[in-house]
Amino acid sequence: MLITSRWFTGVVVLAVLIGVAPRLSAQTHDMGPGSGSGPSRLNLSGFADVAWQKTDESGEPNTFSLGQFTLYPTATLSDRLSMLAEIVIEADSDNSIHIDLERVLLRYSFSDALSLSAGRYHTAIGYYNTAYHHSSWLQTTIERPLTFAFEDDAGPLPIHNVGVSAHGAFSGRALRLEYVAEIGNGRSSIPDTDPVQNIRDDNGSKAFNVALAVIPRSAPSLRIGGSFYHDTLTPTGQPSQPDSVFDGYVVYNNATFEFMNEAVWMRRSDGTATTTSPAFYSQISRGFGRWRPYARIERMDLRTAFSADAVPGRQTLSLAGLRFDFSELAALKAEYRHNDVSGASAINAVVANVSFTF
Amino acid sequence: MATSTVAASRRARLAIAAGSVLGMLLAQPCAAQVAAGTVVVIVNQDNPVENLSLAELRDILSGQRTYWSAGKPVSLIVMPDPGTPERQTVLSVVLAMNEALYKKHWVGRVFRGESASAPMTADSADAIARAVAQTRGAIGLVAQAAPNVKAVRINGALPGEAAYPLRSASGSSAAPARSALSVELMFTPGVLQQALSLKAELKVEKMDSFGALALVGAGAEQRKAYADKVAGVTAVVILGEDALKAASEVEFSVPIICVNAAGATAAKNKIIRIFDGASAPAAAKAVAPGEVAAAIGSGRDVALKGQVGPTIQAVLTALK
């Protein structure tokens, strides 16, 4: 295993976190819930998963693969102030392990109608990105939809962002309306760099995203929403490139039935021409006790390059699988996938995955 | 939003407080009938909330609502231990979840940053009550009312009352059978003695008491919640002109029996007025208990004259 200085630093940070967490929790417990509005409480939870995969690609052996090991420390700093971080430890394609700080947010809540957050966050584009984050266990399937793949996994969307956000909800007799408004650095205009601008925005144009969702009181499992993201990229020596993402979704999700439908349009201009890349997925599942068969069909048609990995091409992925929750906090999933990639042979794969939370 | 009394005028708040005290005074025998699986929702005594709709309770316990109507945070949710009847009732009646889904729901909420922390679980009702008593903004769920905390009405009803929704399907405090007699007794402090006498005199399977002053200044939502709460009783018995005035805008869907009260009412069902003294209007028909059924048969608003207790009993029997 390659031990890099980044990796070593991460281990030190995690060791401190893990070492501190139980002590703080114990103190809070000792002080009792009466002190709930006062001192900070640090809780540390996480997710992890391991998969096995066999594809029909020639020369590809069946293989085990380590998924993401996600830690998320949370702390209540006061009645209205809280923090959340999401730290992912995962393997690169060269088998080296690295650590990513995926999210870190400080949140101040004024009321149910308004909370403000600052830090690094998952952009509230549509539904999937902020429903499951980096948790394989939380989502029904093994993988995220192609469109919502992370930036370092050939995803075309600005999944992560650094900035501030306002979010809240208004509850009426007939509807609950939720909103998110975000302003951040957006993604980098410089090719072959980390697309998430953690330290410095390479231009003065800020990315913004607005998301709305409606949940009818009469059907609380139904959620209808959409979002609009806009940024302007300024690659060196090229005209400014407006970068927009439109998303709309209808999701029905209750204890038994799950039906998720989401469509995304990614519009990118290179200064002379504008292209729109459409994508959608539709996923359905039904629970039978601990068993849950599921299926998803998705299609992504990228008509311009969004990064070195998210290149033009069309993919249609169909999958069907079975999830078995053998514990309240752990699940086994088995899945068949058929992936049609334009200009290449279709790939069939069988994947098994075990995921858990702690 | 919460149908609490916080938005009411100062006068209304005082009236509601007085009414609640009276209601609780007469409701004590009912509280003792709370069955296994019944859940009492308790809040800190400093919390002004008196009533929550089931939908509001669902929003709070699911984490979708994190503030009380007065603007203070819901700082702590204390759930009973897994496996207890109370927890099962909360999961099934309020949240429509099983234990696994409930855990997943909260893992997701905290992970998504939608809630700062998941509800706390305590292993005894004492521990839950103690946590709620010590924490402003806390809410807890216990099997029985406890000292130093405040029990909250749900959909306008307290535990033990017919319309109280937080009961397991097998709970013995379920609503009385349709053929049984059940009464909602509404009164003001001025007729407290008469209320106590009637409570002892009437032979009914179930009787809940309610301080009518709690309806003074009540908004349309509260009035509707109360009308819904009593929708399953045989009749609402309203003692005195003051109580009828307080409830005059409530659109009762069940018959009401007004004792010594001739005032207006928005009740939608049959209105039977019973007078026992000189205050009886000329139109009041003097009846013996055996003649009551025939006397109330046709008219929607009927005035009778006779002994209050036996006449009410006869009216209830006739209505059944």
XYZ file of C-alpha atoms in Angstrom:
678
model
C 0.000 0.000 0.000
C 1.319 3.353 -0.951
C 1.748 5.573 2.066
C 1.626 9.163 0.973
C 2.048 12.214 3.155
C -1.623 13.044 2.453
C -2.631 9.631 3.637
C -0.481 9.907 6.730
C -1.948 13.305 7.598
C -5.424 11.888 7.143
C -4.707 8.999 9.466
C -3.523 11.392 12.134
C -6.669 13.502 11.782
C -8.890 10.428 11.944
C -7.044 9.037 14.926
C -7.626 12.284 16.767
C -11.298 12.274 15.775
C -11.871 8.684 16.762
C -9.963 9.106 19.971
C -11.806 12.227 20.992
C -15.291 11.169 20.016
C -15.979 8.603 22.732
C -14.732 10.891 25.457
C -16.937 13.761 24.385
C -19.916 11.470 24.018
C -19.332 10.020 27.419
C -19.131 13.441 28.983
C -22.376 14.466 27.401
C -24.017 11.295 28.548
C -22.782 11.861 32.074
C -24.059 15.387 32.082
C -27.437 14.153 30.986
C -29.915 15.469 28.519
C -30.619 18.502 30.624
C -27.480 19.968 29.253
C -28.638 19.403 25.709
C -28.862 23.065 24.887
C -25.401 23.834 26.195
C -22.298 21.812 25.540
C -21.079 20.372 22.275
C -21.765 16.711 21.575
C -19.592 14.942 19.089
C -20.998 11.821 17.519
C -19.130 9.713 15.042
C -20.928 7.385 12.674
C -20.107 5.914 9.331
C -20.725 3.666 6.374
C -18.645 1.130 4.521
C -19.080 -1.396 1.754
C -17.235 -4.122 -0.078
C -18.161 -5.519 -3.485
C -17.413 -8.428 -5.767
C -17.830 -8.076 -9.491
C -17.608 -10.215 -12.611
C -18.025 -8.731 -16.080
C -17.993 -10.235 -19.556
C -15.265 -7.894 -20.726
C -12.450 -9.950 -22.184
C -9.429 -10.118 -19.957
C -11.249 -8.756 -16.934
C -10.989 -11.096 -13.952
C -13.629 -11.299 -11.292
C -12.601 -9.069 -8.465
C -13.296 -7.870 -4.988
C -13.222 -4.160 -4.448
C -13.261 -1.973 -1.429
C -15.967 0.665 -1.512
C -16.011 3.930 0.322
C -15.357 4.011 4.039
C -17.276 7.067 5.156
C -17.034 8.728 8.539
C -19.386 11.500 9.482
C -18.797 13.314 12.714
C -21.664 15.525 13.831
C -21.841 17.905 16.756
C -24.546 19.984 18.333
C -22.846 23.168 19.417
C -25.986 24.828 20.762
C -29.742 24.677 20.249
C -29.308 26.348 16.893
C -25.743 25.649 15.882
C -24.458 22.334 14.598
C -21.753 20.887 12.410
C -21.409 17.947 10.093
C -18.486 16.525 8.198
C -18.196 13.633 5.781
C -14.790 12.059 5.385
C -14.334 9.349 2.801
C -11.454 6.918 2.699
C -11.305 5.019 -0.556
C -9.003 3.295 -2.954
C -7.828 4.794 -6.215
C -7.536 2.767 -9.400
C -3.843 2.192 -8.567
C -4.918 0.589 -5.268
C -3.541 3.408 -3.151
C -5.788 4.650 -0.375
C -6.642 8.301 -0.089
C -8.815 10.456 2.095
C -11.275 13.061 0.897
C -13.048 15.640 2.949
C -16.332 15.440 1.077
C -18.414 17.728 3.226
C -17.842 19.977 6.187
C -20.604 22.310 7.203
C -21.370 24.658 10.021
C -25.081 25.258 10.243
C -27.083 27.890 12.098
C -30.803 27.371 12.319
C -33.069 30.387 12.769
C -36.301 28.470 12.368
C -37.798 25.667 10.335
C -38.053 28.189 7.521
C -34.421 29.285 7.504
C -31.066 27.711 8.228
C -27.732 28.949 6.974
C -24.760 26.729 6.292
C -21.197 27.417 5.279
C -18.512 25.048 4.103
C -18.150 22.317 1.541
C -21.388 20.666 0.568
C -23.100 18.431 -1.927
C -24.791 20.710 -4.412
C -28.554 20.377 -4.095
C -28.996 19.408 -7.723
C -32.182 17.413 -7.898
C -32.915 14.554 -5.565
C -30.299 11.835 -5.575
C -27.224 13.884 -4.821
C -28.413 15.094 -1.440
C -30.495 12.063 -0.534
C -27.719 9.499 -0.319
C -24.378 11.322 -0.357
C -21.499 8.829 0.032
C -23.485 5.952 1.486
C -23.953 2.713 -0.367
C -26.013 1.302 2.500
C -28.509 4.146 2.489
C -29.368 3.786 -1.184
C -31.282 0.783 -2.463
C -28.883 -0.078 -5.274
C -25.139 -0.635 -5.167
C -24.098 2.381 -7.219
C -25.392 5.863 -7.783
C -26.955 6.646 -11.163
C -24.395 7.473 -13.851
C -25.429 11.106 -13.927
C -24.829 11.483 -10.205
C -21.459 9.749 -10.148
C -18.892 11.732 -8.208
C -16.499 14.013 -10.064
C -13.590 11.603 -9.545
C -15.711 8.764 -10.912
C -16.432 10.342 -14.319
C -19.530 12.168 -13.154
C -20.551 15.171 -15.274
C -22.207 17.230 -12.518
C -20.717 19.677 -10.021
C -21.522 17.313 -7.158
C -19.458 19.206 -4.586
C -19.159 22.900 -3.985
C -17.674 25.298 -1.448
C -19.714 28.253 -0.287
C -22.810 29.111 1.691
C -26.376 27.930 1.524
C -29.790 28.784 2.884
C -32.414 26.135 3.302
C -35.718 25.632 5.030
C -39.280 24.474 4.780
C -42.755 25.929 4.959
C -45.548 23.644 6.089
C -49.104 24.391 5.140
C -52.317 22.459 5.431
C -51.996 20.920 2.006
C -48.296 21.104 1.201
C -44.831 21.206 2.601
C -42.468 23.354 0.542
C -38.734 22.899 0.922
C -36.112 25.124 -0.627
C -32.348 25.369 -0.921
C -30.374 28.334 -2.241
C -26.620 27.990 -2.599
C -23.749 30.221 -3.694
C -20.281 28.794 -4.096
C -17.086 28.731 -6.076
C -18.446 26.306 -8.643
C -16.181 24.000 -10.558
C -12.733 24.785 -11.778
C -12.146 26.212 -15.248
C -8.656 24.745 -15.343
C -8.409 21.345 -17.026
C -6.798 18.438 -15.182
C -7.191 19.966 -11.750
C -9.519 19.003 -8.940
C -12.903 20.217 -10.166
C -13.913 21.342 -6.680
C -12.427 24.715 -5.832
C -11.779 24.252 -2.145
C -9.277 27.015 -1.592
C -9.712 29.573 -4.300
C -12.170 30.400 -7.033
C -10.427 30.883 -10.339
C -12.848 33.624 -11.333
C -15.162 36.105 -9.708
C -18.292 34.532 -11.083
C -19.980 32.525 -8.377
C -21.987 29.411 -8.993
C -25.510 29.442 -7.649
C -28.101 26.752 -7.288
C -31.765 26.982 -6.345
C -33.825 23.918 -5.508
C -37.484 23.550 -4.624
C -39.464 20.522 -3.547
C -43.120 20.026 -2.746
C -44.487 17.265 -0.509
C -48.292 16.981 -0.413
C -49.746 16.477 3.057
C -52.149 13.944 1.678
C -49.288 11.912 0.176
C -46.236 12.474 2.378
C -44.270 9.803 0.524
C -44.478 11.801 -2.684
C -41.884 14.425 -3.453
C -41.866 16.582 -6.554
C -39.034 18.974 -7.124
C -36.452 20.544 -9.299
C -33.368 22.702 -9.309
C -31.426 25.154 -11.416
C -27.653 25.528 -11.211
C -25.612 28.131 -13.030
C -21.954 29.013 -13.189
C -19.584 30.621 -15.645
C -16.306 28.925 -16.443
C -13.363 30.983 -17.671
C -10.779 28.692 -19.251
C -7.538 30.454 -20.072
C -7.466 31.796 -23.602
C -11.047 30.857 -24.316
C -14.335 32.706 -24.140
C -16.404 32.436 -20.974
C -18.480 29.280 -20.828
C -21.892 29.474 -19.195
C -22.568 26.223 -17.376
C -26.119 25.365 -16.334
C -27.890 22.321 -14.944
C -31.655 21.890 -14.908
C -33.155 19.038 -12.916
C -36.665 17.785 -12.313
C -37.815 14.758 -10.370
C -40.802 12.882 -9.025
C -40.055 10.491 -6.204
C -42.396 8.256 -4.260
C -40.731 6.532 -1.356
C -42.373 4.865 1.613
C -41.701 1.833 3.766
C -42.713 -0.549 1.020
C -42.585 1.106 -2.337
C -39.918 3.193 -4.042
C -40.348 4.853 -7.396
C -37.785 7.464 -8.347
C -37.676 9.368 -11.604
C -35.245 12.141 -12.295
C -34.192 13.992 -15.422
C -31.215 16.287 -15.838
C -30.254 18.678 -18.611
C -26.672 19.908 -18.589
C -26.207 22.949 -20.776
C -22.692 24.064 -21.594
C -21.524 26.777 -23.975
C -18.039 27.037 -25.401
C -18.535 30.638 -26.408
C -19.752 29.866 -29.901
C -22.193 27.008 -29.544
C -24.344 25.693 -26.741
C -24.960 22.012 -26.204
C -27.491 20.387 -23.952
C -26.725 16.941 -22.580
C -29.788 15.106 -21.310
C -29.862 12.299 -18.774
C -32.456 10.490 -16.747
C -32.960 7.509 -14.524
C -36.012 5.680 -13.326
C -35.771 3.311 -10.391
C -38.382 1.104 -8.817
C -38.301 -1.263 -5.855
C -40.665 -2.973 -3.503
C -39.962 -4.301 -0.028
C -41.077 -7.741 1.109
C -39.936 -7.744 4.704
C -36.157 -7.804 4.611
C -36.069 -8.493 0.890
C -36.282 -5.798 -1.723
C -36.084 -6.501 -5.447
C -35.245 -3.467 -7.518
C -34.617 -2.299 -11.054
C -33.303 0.830 -12.649
C -32.915 2.097 -16.162
C -30.841 5.122 -16.923
C -29.512 6.958 -19.883
C -26.921 9.687 -20.125
C -26.084 11.417 -23.379
C -23.088 13.689 -22.941
C -22.675 15.914 -25.970
C -19.642 17.776 -24.729
C -16.793 17.036 -22.349
C -17.456 17.963 -18.745
C -14.094 16.738 -17.490
C -11.243 14.501 -18.603
C -13.354 11.470 -17.671
C -16.844 12.728 -18.447
C -16.420 12.757 -22.203
C -19.007 12.849 -24.986
C -20.894 9.621 -25.509
C -24.150 7.908 -24.736
C -24.657 5.286 -22.073
C -27.745 3.273 -21.343
C -27.562 1.233 -18.180
C -30.172 -1.275 -17.128
C -29.891 -3.087 -13.853
C -31.942 -5.413 -11.722
C -31.087 -6.629 -8.291
C -32.117 -7.890 -4.907
C -31.346 -6.306 -1.573
C -31.457 -8.314 1.637
C -31.244 -6.419 4.919
C -29.812 -9.186 7.071
C -29.498 -6.722 9.939
C -31.107 -3.387 10.681
C -27.747 -1.816 9.946
C -26.325 -4.015 7.200
C -27.435 -5.140 3.756
C -26.406 -7.576 1.091
C -27.143 -6.655 -2.517
C -26.782 -8.661 -5.693
C -27.245 -7.018 -9.053
C -27.090 -7.695 -12.771
C -26.093 -4.796 -15.027
C -26.232 -4.304 -18.752
C -24.367 -1.226 -19.894
C -24.601 -0.014 -23.487
C -21.924 2.504 -24.349
C -22.034 4.210 -27.728
C -19.236 3.054 -29.965
C -18.352 0.071 -27.805
C -19.626 -3.384 -27.004
C -22.237 -3.727 -24.322
C -20.923 -4.846 -20.971
C -22.755 -7.266 -18.735
C -21.807 -7.556 -15.108
C -22.843 -9.339 -11.964
C -22.095 -7.482 -8.769
C -22.536 -8.402 -5.124
C -22.076 -5.907 -2.359
C -22.274 -5.849 1.392
C -22.761 -2.479 3.046
C -23.344 -1.348 6.585
C -23.605 1.638 8.860
C -22.286 2.053 12.354
C -48.832 25.129 12.570
C -49.457 24.124 16.146
C -52.927 24.725 17.470
C -51.423 25.810 20.737
C -52.749 28.591 22.852
C -49.784 30.835 22.267
C -51.565 32.842 19.647
C -54.615 33.437 21.793
C -55.204 36.611 23.698
C -54.073 36.932 27.294
C -57.675 36.594 28.414
C -58.103 33.518 26.355
C -54.928 32.001 27.714
C -56.122 32.538 31.265
C -59.467 31.077 30.400
C -57.891 28.099 28.743
C -55.667 27.498 31.710
C -58.636 27.602 34.044
C -60.587 25.330 31.768
C -57.747 22.895 31.504
C -57.417 22.686 35.263
C -61.108 21.961 35.619
C -61.009 19.472 32.814
C -58.075 17.680 34.343
C -59.797 17.706 37.727
C -62.715 15.725 36.414
C -60.632 13.745 33.968
C -58.488 12.082 36.608
C -60.469 8.839 36.678
C -60.041 8.627 32.926
C -56.292 9.081 33.165
C -56.098 6.046 35.361
C -57.656 4.011 32.582
C -54.726 4.503 30.226
C -54.010 1.134 28.681
C -50.842 -0.634 27.670
C -49.667 0.753 24.381
C -51.192 4.148 25.033
C -48.652 6.917 24.659
C -48.701 10.139 26.636
C -46.888 12.989 24.926
C -45.070 15.111 27.480
C -43.240 18.398 27.159
C -41.320 20.612 29.509
C -43.554 22.640 31.809
C -42.165 25.890 30.383
C -43.421 24.963 26.952
C -46.657 26.858 26.192
C -47.932 24.209 23.788
C -51.154 22.550 24.959
C -52.286 20.673 21.908
C -50.720 19.131 18.827
C -52.435 17.637 15.876
C -51.326 14.161 14.932
C -49.736 15.623 11.798
C -47.737 18.093 13.880
C -46.582 15.332 16.182
C -45.546 13.312 13.132
C -43.528 16.242 11.812
C -41.752 16.667 15.138
C -40.992 12.999 15.724
C -39.797 12.541 12.166
C -37.520 15.573 12.457
C -39.267 17.577 9.767
C -40.332 20.165 12.267
C -37.626 21.360 14.635
C -39.260 24.395 16.217
C -42.245 24.852 18.492
C -44.804 27.386 17.399
C -43.412 29.818 19.962
C -40.109 29.817 18.069
C -38.068 27.722 20.481
C -36.176 24.727 19.131
C -37.370 21.191 19.702
C -34.138 20.550 21.524
C -34.624 16.924 22.480
C -36.841 14.019 21.498
C -36.889 11.149 23.978
C -38.334 7.899 22.709
C -39.187 4.787 24.721
C -36.914 1.802 24.414
C -37.248 -0.448 21.349
C -39.676 -3.267 21.971
C -41.914 -1.386 24.382
C -45.621 -1.086 23.560
C -45.359 2.702 23.659
C -42.636 2.751 21.024
C -44.609 0.359 18.848
C -47.612 2.667 19.086
C -45.551 5.705 18.117
C -43.967 3.927 15.174
C -47.203 2.497 13.854
C -49.752 5.208 14.654
C -47.662 8.355 14.286
C -44.806 7.557 11.945
C -46.099 4.607 9.924
C -42.681 2.976 10.144
C -41.217 -0.184 11.537
C -38.156 -0.195 13.758
C -35.710 -0.779 10.914
C -37.139 1.964 8.769
C -37.194 4.343 11.725
C -33.504 3.786 12.322
C -32.725 4.193 8.647
C -34.831 7.331 8.514
C -32.795 8.950 11.288
C -29.443 7.743 10.006
C -30.362 9.422 6.746
C -31.568 12.651 8.316
C -28.448 13.129 10.396
C -26.185 12.076 7.518
C -27.889 14.535 5.203
C -27.528 17.276 7.775
C -31.292 17.689 8.013
C -31.211 17.074 11.756
C -28.379 17.771 14.119
C -28.958 14.555 16.056
C -31.287 11.593 16.258
C -33.818 11.194 19.082
C -32.546 9.929 22.386
C -33.825 6.639 23.739
C -34.387 6.146 27.449
C -34.912 2.855 29.185
C -37.639 3.924 31.598
C -40.557 6.309 31.792
C -38.878 7.997 34.757
C -35.777 8.664 32.723
C -37.828 10.083 29.869
C -39.838 12.320 32.180
C -36.688 13.465 33.960
C -35.008 14.341 30.664
C -38.040 16.304 29.511
C -38.397 18.052 32.859
C -34.777 19.161 32.715
C -34.693 20.280 29.087
C -36.600 23.234 27.744
C -37.951 22.436 24.314
C -37.898 18.694 24.942
C -40.636 16.269 24.032
C -40.994 12.741 25.373
C -43.259 9.764 24.963
C -44.276 7.765 28.005
C -46.933 5.308 29.067
C -48.411 7.386 31.879
C -48.599 11.034 32.821
C -45.668 12.008 35.016
C -44.939 14.756 37.543
C -42.986 17.902 36.617
C -43.856 17.627 32.945
C -46.908 18.600 30.942
C -49.087 16.168 29.027
C -50.094 17.519 25.633
C -53.439 16.965 24.005
C -53.312 15.226 20.662
C -56.034 16.258 18.238
C -57.628 17.984 21.218
C -57.849 14.843 23.338
C -56.015 13.656 26.410
C -55.086 10.031 27.140
C -58.124 8.107 28.284
C -60.517 10.178 26.218
C -62.389 8.510 23.417
C -60.786 10.468 20.605
C -57.214 10.120 21.810
C -55.327 8.687 18.855
C -52.117 7.383 20.408
C -53.231 3.915 21.374
C -52.256 0.517 20.188
C -54.898 -1.323 18.225
C -55.344 -3.713 21.161
C -55.434 -1.037 23.852
C -58.357 -1.356 26.245
C -58.901 2.382 26.206
C -60.327 2.109 22.753
C -63.484 4.026 21.991
C -66.623 2.490 23.440
C -68.698 0.270 21.249
C -71.237 2.053 19.138
C -74.073 0.712 21.288
C -72.494 1.983 24.509
C -73.334 5.383 25.964
C -70.573 7.917 25.949
C -70.733 11.546 26.944
C -68.582 14.619 26.710
C -69.458 16.801 29.696
C -68.708 20.476 29.126
C -68.994 23.047 31.875
C -67.618 26.240 33.413
C -66.364 26.806 36.957
C -69.730 28.312 37.948
C -71.474 24.948 37.571
C -68.661 22.741 38.815
C -70.807 21.284 41.601
C -73.553 20.364 39.158
C -70.961 18.785 36.873
C -69.655 16.643 39.696
C -73.198 15.572 40.602
C -74.020 14.661 37.034
C -70.785 12.768 36.665
C -71.827 10.628 39.601
C -75.434 10.300 38.540
C -75.301 9.453 34.848
C -74.979 5.793 33.963
C -72.778 5.787 30.886
C -69.929 3.586 29.741
C -67.627 6.521 29.162
C -67.650 10.136 30.244
C -64.978 12.716 29.511
C -64.955 16.160 31.050
C -63.999 19.386 29.382
C -63.612 22.918 30.706
C -65.625 25.042 28.296
C -63.463 28.108 28.906
C -60.733 26.425 26.895
C -62.775 27.340 23.834
C -62.854 31.069 24.624
C -60.841 32.791 21.925
C -60.221 29.513 20.146
C -59.633 29.774 16.416
C -61.479 27.864 13.757
C -58.826 25.173 13.710
C -59.104 24.577 17.443
C -62.881 24.520 17.294
C -62.782 22.011 14.482
C -60.250 19.903 16.356
C -62.554 19.827 19.336
C -65.597 18.959 17.237
C -63.583 16.142 15.655
C -62.460 14.964 19.055
C -66.014 14.493 20.320
C -67.367 13.163 17.054
C -67.690 9.648 18.435
C -69.725 10.298 21.593
C -73.448 9.730 22.019
C -73.933 13.379 22.940
C -72.150 16.424 24.262
C -73.717 17.663 27.483
C -73.225 21.401 27.928
C -73.943 22.732 31.389
C -75.162 26.313 31.645
C -75.412 29.373 29.482
C -71.737 30.300 29.877
C -70.527 26.939 28.632
C -72.900 27.073 25.663
C -71.692 30.569 24.850
C -68.067 29.393 24.919
C -68.939 26.539 22.581
C -71.425 28.461 20.472
C -69.223 28.438 17.351
C -68.286 24.773 17.537
C -69.973 22.857 14.751
C -70.728 19.668 16.641
C -71.578 16.762 14.408
C -73.152 14.810 17.281
C -76.274 15.728 19.272
C -75.792 18.237 22.051
C -77.754 18.400 25.285
C -77.828 21.930 26.676
C -78.739 22.171 30.343
C -80.386 25.431 31.374
C -79.059 27.145 28.288
C -81.128 28.802 25.566
C -78.310 30.499 23.626
C -77.358 30.099 20.001
C -75.204 27.272 18.760
C -73.565 26.293 15.481
C -74.149 22.605 16.211
C -75.085 20.683 13.082
C -76.922 17.817 14.732
C -79.878 17.599 17.069
C -80.081 20.108 19.958
C -81.917 19.079 23.098
C -82.326 21.736 25.759
C -83.248 20.663 29.272
C -84.451 23.129 31.884
C -85.106 22.340 35.510
C -86.359 25.592 36.957
C -88.121 28.847 36.498
C -85.712 29.860 33.755
C -87.409 27.423 31.398
C -88.859 29.170 28.366
C -92.540 28.843 27.733
C -91.884 26.552 24.799
C -90.152 23.973 26.997
C -92.262 20.877 27.212
C -92.565 19.285 30.637
C -91.810 15.588 30.283
C -91.327 12.552 32.435
C -88.320 10.361 31.567
C -90.583 7.859 29.877
C -91.887 10.518 27.504
C -88.496 11.827 26.381
C -88.046 9.575 23.378
C -91.305 10.722 21.838
C -90.657 14.348 22.747
C -87.288 14.571 20.958
C -88.310 12.457 18.022
C -89.071 15.017 15.347
C -87.632 18.459 16.014
C -83.988 19.467 15.530
C -83.989 21.970 18.420
C -86.154 20.677 21.248
C -86.737 22.221 24.686
C -87.745 19.990 27.585
C -88.534 20.695 31.196
C -87.815 18.182 33.942
C -85.255 16.800 36.380
C -81.878 17.218 34.736
C -80.214 13.897 35.588
C -83.031 11.507 34.711
C -83.968 13.537 31.648
C -80.412 13.497 30.290
C -80.267 9.767 30.934
C -83.495 9.268 29.045
C -82.283 11.450 26.166
C -79.048 9.473 25.909
C -80.956 6.220 25.862
C -83.264 7.565 23.191
C -80.345 8.791 21.108
C -78.669 5.405 21.344
